[in-house]
Amino acid sequence: MQYFTTTSKASRRAVDCVIVGIYERGKLGIGAEDVNTASKGALQRLVKSGDIQAQAGSCTVLNGLVGVRAPRIAVVGLGKHGEYSVSKFVAATAAAIGAVSRSKAKSVLNCLTLEPCGNTGVYYLARHTAQSAEEKLYRYTATKSGRSPAASSLRQVGVALSKPGEARKAKLGLTHGGAIGKGVSLARQLGNLPANICTPSYLARTAQKLAREHRNLQTRVLGEAEMKRLGMHSLLSVGNGSDQASKLIVMQYKGTTRKKPVVLVGKGVTFDTGGISLKPGAGMDEMKFDMCGAASVIGTMATIAKLQLPVNLNVVVPAVENMPSGRASKPGDIFTSMSGQTVEVLNTDAEGRLILCDALTYSRRFKPDTVIDVATLTGACVIALGHHRSGVMSRSQALANQIVAAGEAANDLAWQLPLDEAYGESLKSNFADMANVGGRSAGAITAGCFLARFTDGLNWAHMDIAGTAWATGKQKGASGRPVPLLSEFLLEHCGALP
Ligand code: BES
Ligand code: MN
Ligand code: ZN
């Protein structure tokens, strides 16, 4: 995709489509005003006739409006004038680019960037535009036979600016947004692939392939023998029932010298049957998405490496398949983790924390500045926060604040849950240092408390993305979240934001 900025008017630019917006009750946005004047009031008449919807996110494509240079005009609803916000901008832009990508248009100009939008400047508006464009290009076709749906014709995406002085920030936004969109698409693809294709080895190969594309990115894959030598018996116990070999995928990106790295750890359970504590059958197919934490940290790595950001970033992915079998671990089995602490596995379905604890201990060797783990960890988090916000837990309030703020800025929302030591009391075991499950209450938090016992002295946060990593029902599919949030966190961390 090519990106451009322009200060020419919506009606004057020679592109295949321009995007303009209207508010409820017929108020025209800035680009729409210009199109209306150029078309001698035709747009206003169409709005008055009721043919064009103004609710946030609806989109009407007009063809051949006389007086306007572009052959197509995508008119999107912006909702009520007083309630316009960056999330409305994103919804409107996504709807318009979605409609345009289904047409034959090769180039599009987003004029919604002219609209005042709270405190959000042109950098973020341009970034969201490019991210939307990249995301709209993503179509899942890998396992469909027959003719795949026509690829979109869209090649050029531009943003309209009110003054030339905004061009530098807008161009940076377009570059960042394009790279974030690519990271999101990679994460979605890995999430969507079925578990018979996307195995631990497949994730490892994907990480190795990514490393071949960037000279300052390395991938190392540890096999079971090496993990055994390191004492990762908690991690290894989860893969015991599976015929797929467990892997520890370690990616290292060096974008600067002498700075402590940020480490992202992603849960990579390529399929979670629950093990001997078998899950019920209904909807179990969705447990192919149980590696979306891994997908999101690999996707974020792709974004950061593409942008060549001046940051050191390491990604650690424990990749396993959780299956029942004669070799599977059983409720009551006890394993020694790499930290030396012993864990009684009371429920083999609480496997995410068993692989993450060893991956977190492994992360210590990098002497990290910050460690963030990302996991589809608990159904309880879905009950607590639903599907809009990811859960954030940390013993560092400053780090939790940074992550929640990054989510706001990136329009990829998160919400902090508490992590008081007291919640961890339910993990008490009579036979080991701790059990892998607490009671029924506060399940997302007790999972966080379990991980906290392995992160003493680290600047660490945990993200539970069980509710946000994928959609169910008709729209079933991976979301690519929280790649935008993590990318924003890293952009901020290394001072790459304007
Ligand atoms: N991968 C699941 C969590 C999950 C469930 C995510 C449903 C999204 C939707 C995790 O491994 C799991 O099974 N967690 C258990 C923990 C329990 C046994 C303490 C859960 O949430 O039920
Ligand atoms: Mn499970
Ligand atoms: Zn799981």
Short mmCIF file of C-alpha atoms and ligand atoms in Angstrom, two decimals:
data_model
loop_
_atom_site.label_atom_id
_atom_site.label_comp_id
_atom_site.label_asym_id
_atom_site.label_seq_id
_atom_site.Cartn_x
_atom_site.Cartn_y
_atom_site.Cartn_z
CA MET A 1 0.00 0.00 0.00
CA GLN A 2 1.19 3.51 -0.83
CA TYR A 3 0.33 6.43 1.39
CA PHE A 4 0.17 10.16 0.72
CA THR A 5 -0.89 13.43 2.28
CA THR A 6 -2.46 16.37 0.48
CA THR A 7 -3.82 19.83 1.19
CA SER A 8 -6.00 19.89 -1.92
CA LYS A 9 -9.75 20.09 -1.48
CA ALA A 10 -12.02 17.03 -1.36
CA SER A 11 -13.72 18.07 -4.60
CA ARG A 12 -10.49 18.84 -6.49
CA ARG A 13 -8.24 15.83 -5.90
CA ALA A 14 -8.00 13.29 -8.74
CA VAL A 15 -8.52 10.06 -6.79
CA ASP A 16 -10.94 7.16 -7.37
CA CYS A 17 -12.83 7.92 -4.17
CA VAL A 18 -13.01 10.60 -1.48
CA ILE A 19 -14.31 9.94 2.03
CA VAL A 20 -16.40 12.70 3.61
CA GLY A 21 -18.59 12.72 6.69
CA ILE A 22 -21.98 14.00 7.80
CA TYR A 23 -23.35 14.39 11.31
CA GLU A 24 -26.85 13.50 12.46
CA ARG A 25 -29.51 16.17 11.72
CA GLY A 26 -27.84 16.92 8.40
CA LYS A 27 -24.80 18.93 9.50
CA LEU A 28 -22.05 18.46 6.90
CA GLY A 29 -18.45 17.76 7.83
CA ILE A 30 -15.66 19.94 6.39
CA GLY A 31 -14.94 17.72 3.38
CA ALA A 32 -18.67 17.27 2.77
CA GLU A 33 -19.19 21.07 2.80
CA ASP A 34 -16.64 21.39 0.03
CA VAL A 35 -18.19 18.56 -2.00
CA ASN A 36 -21.60 20.16 -1.49
CA THR A 37 -20.44 23.57 -2.73
CA ALA A 38 -18.68 22.02 -5.74
CA SER A 39 -21.79 20.04 -6.62
CA LYS A 40 -24.03 23.12 -6.24
CA GLY A 41 -25.89 21.74 -3.24
CA ALA A 42 -26.46 18.22 -4.61
CA LEU A 43 -25.02 16.51 -1.51
CA GLN A 44 -27.22 18.52 0.86
CA ARG A 45 -30.29 17.64 -1.25
CA LEU A 46 -29.45 13.93 -1.07
CA VAL A 47 -29.03 14.17 2.69
CA LYS A 48 -32.37 16.00 3.01
CA SER A 49 -34.08 13.33 0.91
CA GLY A 50 -33.10 10.82 3.61
CA ASP A 51 -31.10 8.59 1.27
CA ILE A 52 -27.87 9.01 3.22
CA GLN A 53 -27.57 7.69 6.76
CA ALA A 54 -25.76 9.77 9.36
CA GLN A 55 -25.54 7.26 12.22
CA ALA A 56 -21.96 6.60 13.25
CA GLY A 57 -20.41 3.94 11.04
CA SER A 58 -22.94 3.83 8.16
CA CYS A 59 -21.58 4.42 4.68
CA THR A 60 -23.20 5.40 1.34
CA VAL A 61 -21.16 5.49 -1.87
CA LEU A 62 -22.29 8.08 -4.44
CA ASN A 63 -21.19 7.80 -8.05
CA GLY A 64 -20.51 10.59 -10.52
CA LEU A 65 -21.55 13.68 -8.58
CA VAL A 66 -21.25 16.56 -11.04
CA GLY A 67 -18.63 19.15 -10.05
CA VAL A 68 -16.53 16.71 -8.03
CA ARG A 69 -13.38 15.32 -9.59
CA ALA A 70 -13.42 11.90 -7.88
CA PRO A 71 -15.87 9.47 -9.53
CA ARG A 72 -16.92 8.06 -6.12
CA ILE A 73 -17.78 9.75 -2.85
CA ALA A 74 -18.05 7.63 0.27
CA VAL A 75 -20.32 9.52 2.65
CA VAL A 76 -20.03 8.18 6.19
CA GLY A 77 -22.12 8.92 9.25
CA LEU A 78 -20.27 10.56 12.15
CA GLY A 79 -23.13 10.43 14.68
CA LYS A 80 -24.19 13.40 16.79
CA HIS A 81 -22.04 16.51 16.30
CA GLY A 82 -21.30 17.02 20.01
CA GLU A 83 -20.37 13.37 20.54
CA TYR A 84 -17.76 13.00 17.82
CA SER A 85 -14.62 11.22 19.05
CA VAL A 86 -11.62 9.27 17.85
CA SER A 87 -13.50 5.97 18.17
CA LYS A 88 -16.21 7.40 15.89
CA PHE A 89 -13.49 8.51 13.48
CA VAL A 90 -12.05 4.98 13.47
CA ALA A 91 -15.49 3.36 12.99
CA ALA A 92 -16.36 5.76 10.15
CA THR A 93 -12.98 5.39 8.43
CA ALA A 94 -13.11 1.59 8.72
CA ALA A 95 -16.64 1.49 7.29
CA ALA A 96 -15.65 3.74 4.37
CA ILE A 97 -12.43 1.93 3.55
CA GLY A 98 -14.32 -1.36 3.82
CA ALA A 99 -16.85 -0.15 1.23
CA VAL A 100 -14.10 1.26 -1.00
CA SER A 101 -12.06 -1.95 -0.81
CA ARG A 102 -15.06 -3.85 -2.20
CA SER A 103 -15.28 -1.43 -5.17
CA LYS A 104 -12.85 -1.16 -8.06
CA ALA A 105 -11.27 2.01 -6.67
CA LYS A 106 -7.46 1.99 -6.63
CA SER A 107 -6.97 5.19 -4.68
CA VAL A 108 -8.85 6.86 -1.86
CA LEU A 109 -8.55 10.12 0.05
CA ASN A 110 -9.79 10.30 3.63
CA CYS A 111 -11.12 13.81 4.29
CA LEU A 112 -12.38 12.96 7.79
CA THR A 113 -8.91 13.93 9.00
CA LEU A 114 -9.98 17.58 8.48
CA GLU A 115 -12.63 17.24 11.20
CA PRO A 116 -11.69 18.52 14.68
CA CYS A 117 -11.61 15.42 16.90
CA GLY A 118 -11.19 16.22 20.58
CA ASN A 119 -7.51 16.28 21.52
CA THR A 120 -6.53 13.80 18.84
CA GLY A 121 -4.09 15.29 16.37
CA VAL A 122 -3.38 14.50 12.77
CA TYR A 123 -0.70 11.90 13.67
CA TYR A 124 -3.23 9.52 15.22
CA LEU A 125 -5.89 10.23 12.58
CA ALA A 126 -3.43 9.38 9.81
CA ARG A 127 -2.22 6.34 11.74
CA HIS A 128 -5.74 4.96 12.21
CA THR A 129 -6.45 5.54 8.52
CA ALA A 130 -3.43 3.49 7.44
CA GLN A 131 -4.09 0.80 10.04
CA SER A 132 -7.68 0.48 8.80
CA ALA A 133 -6.51 0.21 5.21
CA GLU A 134 -4.04 -2.59 6.02
CA GLU A 135 -6.62 -4.41 8.10
CA LYS A 136 -9.27 -4.22 5.37
CA LEU A 137 -6.88 -5.91 2.97
CA TYR A 138 -6.77 -8.98 5.20
CA ARG A 139 -8.97 -11.84 4.00
CA TYR A 140 -8.81 -15.38 5.34
CA THR A 141 -8.44 -17.75 2.37
CA ALA A 142 -5.79 -20.27 3.52
CA THR A 143 -8.09 -23.26 3.91
CA LYS A 144 -10.88 -22.48 1.44
CA SER A 145 -10.92 -24.32 -1.87
CA GLY A 146 -12.35 -22.88 -5.05
CA ARG A 147 -12.10 -19.30 -6.16
CA SER A 148 -10.93 -17.04 -3.37
CA PRO A 149 -12.83 -13.75 -3.00
CA ALA A 150 -11.46 -11.04 -5.30
CA ALA A 151 -8.54 -9.24 -3.72
CA SER A 152 -9.14 -5.55 -3.15
CA SER A 153 -7.95 -3.14 -5.90
CA LEU A 154 -6.96 -0.49 -3.37
CA ARG A 155 -3.33 0.61 -3.79
CA GLN A 156 -3.13 4.22 -2.58
CA VAL A 157 -4.53 5.75 0.56
CA GLY A 158 -4.22 9.43 1.39
CA VAL A 159 -5.23 11.79 4.16
CA ALA A 160 -6.43 15.36 3.64
CA LEU A 161 -4.73 18.09 5.70
CA SER A 162 -5.85 21.64 6.38
CA LYS A 163 -2.29 23.03 6.31
CA PRO A 164 1.04 21.88 4.82
CA GLY A 165 2.68 22.16 8.27
CA GLU A 166 0.84 18.99 9.33
CA ALA A 167 2.44 16.82 6.65
CA ARG A 168 5.40 15.57 8.71
CA LYS A 169 3.27 14.25 11.58
CA ALA A 170 0.69 12.83 9.20
CA LYS A 171 3.34 10.96 7.19
CA LEU A 172 4.78 9.49 10.38
CA GLY A 173 1.26 8.42 11.38
CA LEU A 174 0.73 6.74 8.01
CA THR A 175 4.02 4.84 8.31
CA HIS A 176 3.30 3.70 11.87
CA GLY A 177 -0.31 2.81 11.07
CA GLY A 178 0.68 0.75 8.04
CA ALA A 179 3.14 -1.27 10.12
CA ILE A 180 0.65 -1.74 12.97
CA GLY A 181 -1.99 -2.90 10.50
CA LYS A 182 0.46 -5.47 9.10
CA GLY A 183 1.21 -6.72 12.63
CA VAL A 184 -2.51 -6.99 13.33
CA SER A 185 -3.06 -8.97 10.13
CA LEU A 186 -0.24 -11.39 10.98
CA ALA A 187 -1.70 -11.92 14.46
CA ARG A 188 -5.17 -12.50 12.98
CA GLN A 189 -3.86 -14.99 10.46
CA LEU A 190 -1.99 -17.04 13.08
CA GLY A 191 -5.08 -16.98 15.30
CA ASN A 192 -7.45 -18.00 12.52
CA LEU A 193 -5.42 -20.93 11.18
CA PRO A 194 -6.74 -24.26 12.50
CA ALA A 195 -4.79 -26.11 15.17
CA ASN A 196 -3.88 -28.95 12.80
CA ILE A 197 -1.87 -26.40 10.79
CA CYS A 198 -0.87 -23.84 13.42
CA THR A 199 1.05 -26.15 15.76
CA PRO A 200 3.90 -25.17 18.11
CA SER A 201 6.34 -25.99 15.27
CA TYR A 202 4.37 -23.81 12.86
CA LEU A 203 4.58 -20.85 15.25
CA ALA A 204 8.32 -21.48 15.52
CA ARG A 205 8.74 -21.54 11.74
CA THR A 206 6.76 -18.30 11.44
CA ALA A 207 9.09 -16.63 13.96
CA GLN A 208 12.15 -17.94 12.10
CA LYS A 209 10.79 -16.66 8.79
CA LEU A 210 10.26 -13.21 10.29
CA ALA A 211 13.87 -13.17 11.49
CA ARG A 212 15.10 -13.82 7.94
CA GLU A 213 13.38 -10.60 6.83
CA HIS A 214 15.32 -8.29 9.19
CA ARG A 215 19.06 -8.33 9.81
CA ASN A 216 18.71 -7.14 13.43
CA LEU A 217 16.10 -9.74 14.36
CA GLN A 218 17.09 -13.21 15.56
CA THR A 219 14.95 -16.21 16.42
CA ARG A 220 16.05 -19.15 18.52
CA VAL A 221 13.81 -22.16 19.11
CA LEU A 222 14.37 -24.37 22.16
CA GLY A 223 13.17 -27.97 21.97
CA GLU A 224 11.97 -30.20 24.78
CA ALA A 225 15.43 -31.55 25.65
CA GLU A 226 16.82 -28.05 26.13
CA MET A 227 13.82 -26.98 28.18
CA LYS A 228 14.27 -30.06 30.37
CA ARG A 229 17.90 -29.07 30.99
CA LEU A 230 16.68 -25.61 32.06
CA GLY A 231 14.23 -27.19 34.50
CA MET A 232 11.04 -26.01 32.79
CA HIS A 233 8.98 -28.93 34.07
CA SER A 234 5.85 -26.85 34.59
CA LEU A 235 5.84 -25.79 30.93
CA LEU A 236 6.71 -29.29 29.70
CA SER A 237 3.95 -30.90 31.78
CA VAL A 238 1.29 -29.21 29.63
CA GLY A 239 2.56 -30.76 26.39
CA ASN A 240 2.98 -34.23 27.88
CA GLY A 241 -0.32 -35.50 26.51
CA SER A 242 0.28 -34.20 22.99
CA ASP A 243 2.02 -35.74 19.98
CA GLN A 244 3.13 -32.22 19.01
CA ALA A 245 6.53 -31.26 20.39
CA SER A 246 6.53 -28.26 22.73
CA LYS A 247 8.72 -25.29 21.76
CA LEU A 248 10.07 -22.20 23.42
CA ILE A 249 10.35 -19.50 20.78
CA VAL A 250 12.75 -16.66 21.58
CA MET A 251 12.96 -13.61 19.31
CA GLN A 252 15.46 -10.79 19.83
CA TYR A 253 15.28 -7.48 18.03
CA LYS A 254 18.15 -5.06 18.53
CA GLY A 255 17.16 -1.54 17.53
CA THR A 256 19.59 0.29 19.79
CA THR A 257 22.67 -0.29 21.94
CA ARG A 258 23.04 -0.35 25.69
CA LYS A 259 19.35 -0.24 26.59
CA LYS A 260 17.61 -2.89 28.65
CA PRO A 261 15.05 -4.73 26.56
CA VAL A 262 11.29 -4.85 26.83
CA VAL A 263 10.20 -8.49 26.93
CA LEU A 264 6.81 -9.59 25.64
CA VAL A 265 5.69 -13.08 26.62
CA GLY A 266 2.74 -14.62 24.73
CA LYS A 267 0.68 -17.68 25.68
CA GLY A 268 0.94 -20.11 22.78
CA VAL A 269 -1.44 -22.97 23.50
CA THR A 270 -2.16 -23.98 19.91
CA PHE A 271 -5.14 -26.02 21.10
CA ASP A 272 -6.61 -26.23 24.59
CA THR A 273 -8.81 -29.29 25.13
CA GLY A 274 -8.42 -28.79 28.88
CA GLY A 275 -6.38 -31.99 29.08
CA ILE A 276 -7.64 -34.64 31.52
CA SER A 277 -9.84 -31.89 33.03
CA LEU A 278 -11.52 -31.99 29.64
CA LYS A 279 -13.55 -29.01 28.43
CA PRO A 280 -17.20 -29.46 27.38
CA GLY A 281 -17.67 -30.07 23.64
CA ALA A 282 -19.77 -27.04 22.70
CA GLY A 283 -17.63 -24.33 21.14
CA MET A 284 -14.39 -26.17 21.83
CA ASP A 285 -13.19 -25.33 18.29
CA GLU A 286 -12.58 -21.80 19.58
CA MET A 287 -9.74 -23.11 21.71
CA LYS A 288 -7.64 -22.93 18.53
CA PHE A 289 -7.52 -19.23 19.46
CA ASP A 290 -5.70 -20.05 22.71
CA MET A 291 -2.43 -18.99 21.07
CA CYS A 292 -3.64 -15.44 20.37
CA GLY A 293 -1.31 -14.06 23.05
CA ALA A 294 1.60 -15.58 21.13
CA ALA A 295 0.17 -14.29 17.85
CA SER A 296 -0.10 -10.76 19.25
CA VAL A 297 3.48 -10.60 20.52
CA ILE A 298 4.82 -12.03 17.25
CA GLY A 299 2.63 -9.53 15.36
CA THR A 300 3.97 -6.69 17.52
CA MET A 301 7.52 -7.85 16.79
CA ALA A 302 6.72 -7.72 13.06
CA THR A 303 5.50 -4.13 13.48
CA ILE A 304 8.51 -2.96 15.50
CA ALA A 305 11.04 -4.64 13.18
CA LYS A 306 9.33 -3.20 10.11
CA LEU A 307 9.57 0.29 11.62
CA GLN A 308 13.13 -0.37 12.81
CA LEU A 309 12.31 1.41 16.06
CA PRO A 310 15.21 2.38 18.36
CA VAL A 311 14.25 -0.12 21.06
CA ASN A 312 15.46 -3.54 22.16
CA LEU A 313 12.57 -5.95 22.11
CA ASN A 314 12.53 -9.63 23.03
CA VAL A 315 9.59 -11.95 22.50
CA VAL A 316 9.25 -15.23 24.39
CA VAL A 317 6.57 -17.69 23.32
CA PRO A 318 5.96 -20.95 25.18
CA ALA A 319 4.16 -23.01 22.52
CA VAL A 320 2.35 -26.22 23.47
CA GLU A 321 -0.77 -28.27 22.74
CA ASN A 322 -2.93 -29.28 25.73
CA MET A 323 -4.31 -32.80 25.10
CA PRO A 324 -5.59 -35.73 27.15
CA SER A 325 -3.76 -39.03 26.73
CA GLY A 326 -2.07 -41.81 28.69
CA ARG A 327 0.96 -39.56 29.04
CA ALA A 328 -0.98 -36.42 30.00
CA SER A 329 -0.56 -34.91 33.45
CA LYS A 330 -3.35 -35.69 35.91
CA PRO A 331 -5.07 -33.61 38.59
CA GLY A 332 -2.89 -33.76 41.67
CA ASP A 333 0.38 -34.18 39.76
CA ILE A 334 3.16 -31.95 41.05
CA PHE A 335 5.90 -30.36 38.94
CA THR A 336 8.93 -28.24 39.74
CA SER A 337 9.03 -25.00 37.79
CA MET A 338 12.22 -23.42 36.46
CA SER A 339 12.11 -21.03 39.45
CA GLY A 340 12.39 -24.00 41.81
CA GLN A 341 8.86 -23.50 43.17
CA THR A 342 6.65 -26.60 43.00
CA VAL A 343 3.10 -26.53 41.60
CA GLU A 344 0.24 -28.93 42.24
CA VAL A 345 -1.86 -29.19 39.08
CA LEU A 346 -5.36 -29.43 40.51
CA ASN A 347 -6.92 -28.64 37.15
CA THR A 348 -5.14 -29.45 33.89
CA ASP A 349 -7.32 -26.83 32.15
CA ALA A 350 -5.49 -24.05 34.03
CA GLU A 351 -2.52 -24.70 31.73
CA GLY A 352 -1.75 -21.17 30.54
CA ARG A 353 -0.18 -20.11 33.83
CA LEU A 354 1.89 -23.33 33.87
CA ILE A 355 3.66 -22.42 30.64
CA LEU A 356 3.82 -18.68 31.34
CA CYS A 357 5.52 -19.08 34.72
CA ASP A 358 8.52 -20.81 33.15
CA ALA A 359 8.62 -18.36 30.24
CA LEU A 360 8.60 -15.48 32.74
CA THR A 361 11.46 -17.05 34.71
CA TYR A 362 13.36 -17.53 31.45
CA SER A 363 12.86 -13.79 30.68
CA ARG A 364 15.02 -12.85 33.68
CA ARG A 365 18.15 -13.69 31.73
CA PHE A 366 17.59 -10.60 29.56
CA LYS A 367 17.75 -8.27 32.59
CA PRO A 368 14.63 -6.61 31.21
CA ASP A 369 13.44 -3.05 31.68
CA THR A 370 9.85 -4.27 31.49
CA VAL A 371 8.09 -7.62 31.02
CA ILE A 372 4.51 -7.86 29.78
CA ASP A 373 2.80 -11.21 29.31
CA VAL A 374 -0.24 -11.50 27.07
CA ALA A 375 -2.60 -14.45 27.38
CA THR A 376 -6.09 -15.78 26.70
CA LEU A 377 -5.87 -16.87 30.30
CA THR A 378 -9.29 -17.07 31.95
CA GLY A 379 -12.97 -17.34 31.15
CA ALA A 380 -13.40 -15.29 34.33
CA CYS A 381 -11.86 -12.26 32.62
CA VAL A 382 -14.54 -12.49 29.93
CA ILE A 383 -17.18 -12.48 32.67
CA ALA A 384 -15.54 -9.48 34.36
CA LEU A 385 -14.82 -7.26 31.34
CA GLY A 386 -16.69 -8.75 28.37
CA HIS A 387 -15.33 -8.25 24.88
CA HIS A 388 -14.47 -4.55 24.79
CA ARG A 389 -11.53 -4.18 27.13
CA SER A 390 -8.58 -6.45 27.87
CA GLY A 391 -7.63 -6.98 31.51
CA VAL A 392 -4.41 -5.50 32.92
CA MET A 393 -2.84 -6.54 36.22
CA SER A 394 0.38 -5.33 37.74
CA ARG A 395 2.00 -4.70 41.10
CA SER A 396 3.47 -1.55 39.50
CA GLN A 397 0.77 1.10 39.29
CA ALA A 398 2.99 3.18 37.00
CA LEU A 399 3.27 0.32 34.48
CA ALA A 400 -0.46 -0.44 34.67
CA ASN A 401 -1.14 3.25 33.98
CA GLN A 402 1.18 3.23 30.96
CA ILE A 403 -0.53 0.18 29.49
CA VAL A 404 -4.06 1.49 30.02
CA ALA A 405 -3.03 4.86 28.53
CA ALA A 406 -1.44 3.13 25.52
CA GLY A 407 -4.76 1.34 24.97
CA GLU A 408 -6.67 4.63 25.02
CA ALA A 409 -4.29 6.26 22.55
CA ALA A 410 -4.33 3.28 20.20
CA ASN A 411 -8.10 2.77 20.43
CA ASP A 412 -7.41 -0.76 21.74
CA LEU A 413 -8.88 -0.51 25.20
CA ALA A 414 -7.78 -2.16 28.43
CA TRP A 415 -8.88 -1.95 32.06
CA GLN A 416 -6.95 -2.57 35.24
CA LEU A 417 -8.00 -5.27 37.70
CA PRO A 418 -6.52 -5.37 41.22
CA LEU A 419 -3.74 -7.78 42.13
CA ASP A 420 -3.64 -7.72 45.92
CA GLU A 421 -1.54 -10.44 47.50
CA ALA A 422 -4.65 -11.43 49.50
CA TYR A 423 -6.30 -12.85 46.36
CA GLY A 424 -3.40 -15.30 46.07
CA GLU A 425 -4.21 -17.00 49.39
CA SER A 426 -6.62 -19.31 47.60
CA LEU A 427 -3.68 -20.89 45.72
CA LYS A 428 -2.54 -22.67 48.87
CA SER A 429 -1.70 -26.37 48.45
CA ASN A 430 -1.14 -29.00 51.14
CA PHE A 431 1.37 -30.82 48.94
CA ALA A 432 3.26 -28.22 46.91
CA ASP A 433 4.36 -24.57 47.13
CA MET A 434 1.12 -23.62 45.41
CA ALA A 435 -1.82 -25.03 43.47
CA ASN A 436 -2.50 -23.93 39.90
CA VAL A 437 -6.09 -22.88 40.68
CA GLY A 438 -7.83 -20.95 43.42
CA GLY A 439 -11.55 -21.07 44.12
CA ARG A 440 -14.30 -19.96 41.76
CA SER A 441 -14.20 -16.30 42.72
CA ALA A 442 -11.99 -13.66 41.05
CA GLY A 443 -10.56 -16.23 38.64
CA ALA A 444 -8.79 -13.67 36.45
CA ILE A 445 -7.07 -12.15 39.47
CA THR A 446 -6.00 -15.43 41.11
CA ALA A 447 -4.42 -16.37 37.77
CA GLY A 448 -2.56 -13.04 37.89
CA CYS A 449 -1.48 -13.75 41.48
CA PHE A 450 -0.11 -17.12 40.39
CA LEU A 451 2.07 -15.39 37.76
CA ALA A 452 3.11 -12.69 40.24
CA ARG A 453 4.86 -15.39 42.29
CA PHE A 454 7.31 -15.80 39.43
CA THR A 455 7.99 -12.13 38.73
CA ASP A 456 9.45 -10.89 42.01
CA GLY A 457 11.71 -7.92 41.36
CA LEU A 458 10.66 -7.56 37.70
CA ASN A 459 8.81 -4.54 36.31
CA TRP A 460 6.01 -6.80 35.13
CA ALA A 461 2.40 -6.62 33.97
CA HIS A 462 -0.05 -9.28 32.85
CA MET A 463 -2.71 -8.82 30.17
CA ASP A 464 -5.68 -11.20 30.00
CA ILE A 465 -7.07 -11.01 26.47
CA ALA A 466 -9.54 -13.91 26.75
CA GLY A 467 -12.45 -11.58 25.88
CA THR A 468 -10.80 -9.44 23.22
CA ALA A 469 -8.55 -11.73 21.15
CA TRP A 470 -11.31 -13.11 18.95
CA ALA A 471 -14.97 -12.72 18.08
CA THR A 472 -17.49 -15.56 18.20
CA GLY A 473 -20.66 -16.25 16.20
CA LYS A 474 -21.16 -15.08 12.61
CA GLN A 475 -18.08 -12.84 12.80
CA LYS A 476 -15.91 -15.61 14.26
CA GLY A 477 -12.27 -14.70 13.86
CA ALA A 478 -9.17 -13.37 15.55
CA SER A 479 -9.03 -9.61 16.22
CA GLY A 480 -5.27 -9.08 16.27
CA ARG A 481 -5.61 -7.31 19.63
CA PRO A 482 -3.64 -6.09 21.53
CA VAL A 483 -1.06 -5.44 18.77
CA PRO A 484 -2.10 -1.75 18.53
CA LEU A 485 -1.82 -1.27 22.31
CA LEU A 486 1.57 -2.98 22.55
CA SER A 487 2.89 -1.06 19.53
CA GLU A 488 1.76 2.20 21.10
CA PHE A 489 3.46 1.22 24.37
CA LEU A 490 6.73 0.60 22.53
CA LEU A 491 6.47 3.73 20.37
CA GLU A 492 6.02 5.73 23.56
CA HIS A 493 8.77 3.79 25.36
CA CYS A 494 11.41 4.65 22.76
CA GLY A 495 10.28 8.22 22.15
CA ALA A 496 9.13 7.63 18.56
CA LEU A 497 5.82 9.47 18.96
CA PRO A 498 5.64 13.05 17.64
N1 BES B 1 -7.83 -20.88 27.51
C1 BES B 1 -8.64 -20.96 28.66
C2 BES B 1 -9.31 -19.64 29.00
C3 BES B 1 -10.47 -19.26 28.12
C4 BES B 1 -11.68 -19.89 28.21
C5 BES B 1 -10.32 -18.20 27.24
C6 BES B 1 -12.74 -19.49 27.43
C7 BES B 1 -11.39 -17.79 26.46
C8 BES B 1 -12.59 -18.43 26.55
C9 BES B 1 -7.80 -21.36 29.89
O1 BES B 1 -6.76 -22.22 29.62
C10 BES B 1 -8.71 -22.05 30.83
O2 BES B 1 -9.19 -23.09 30.50
N2 BES B 1 -8.93 -21.45 31.98
C11 BES B 1 -9.81 -21.98 32.97
C12 BES B 1 -9.14 -21.78 34.29
C13 BES B 1 -9.86 -22.50 35.40
C14 BES B 1 -9.70 -23.99 35.25
C15 BES B 1 -9.27 -22.04 36.72
C16 BES B 1 -11.12 -21.23 32.88
O3 BES B 1 -11.12 -20.01 32.65
O4 BES B 1 -12.16 -21.87 33.00
MN MN B 2 -7.33 -24.25 29.70
ZN ZN B 3 -5.97 -22.16 27.77
#
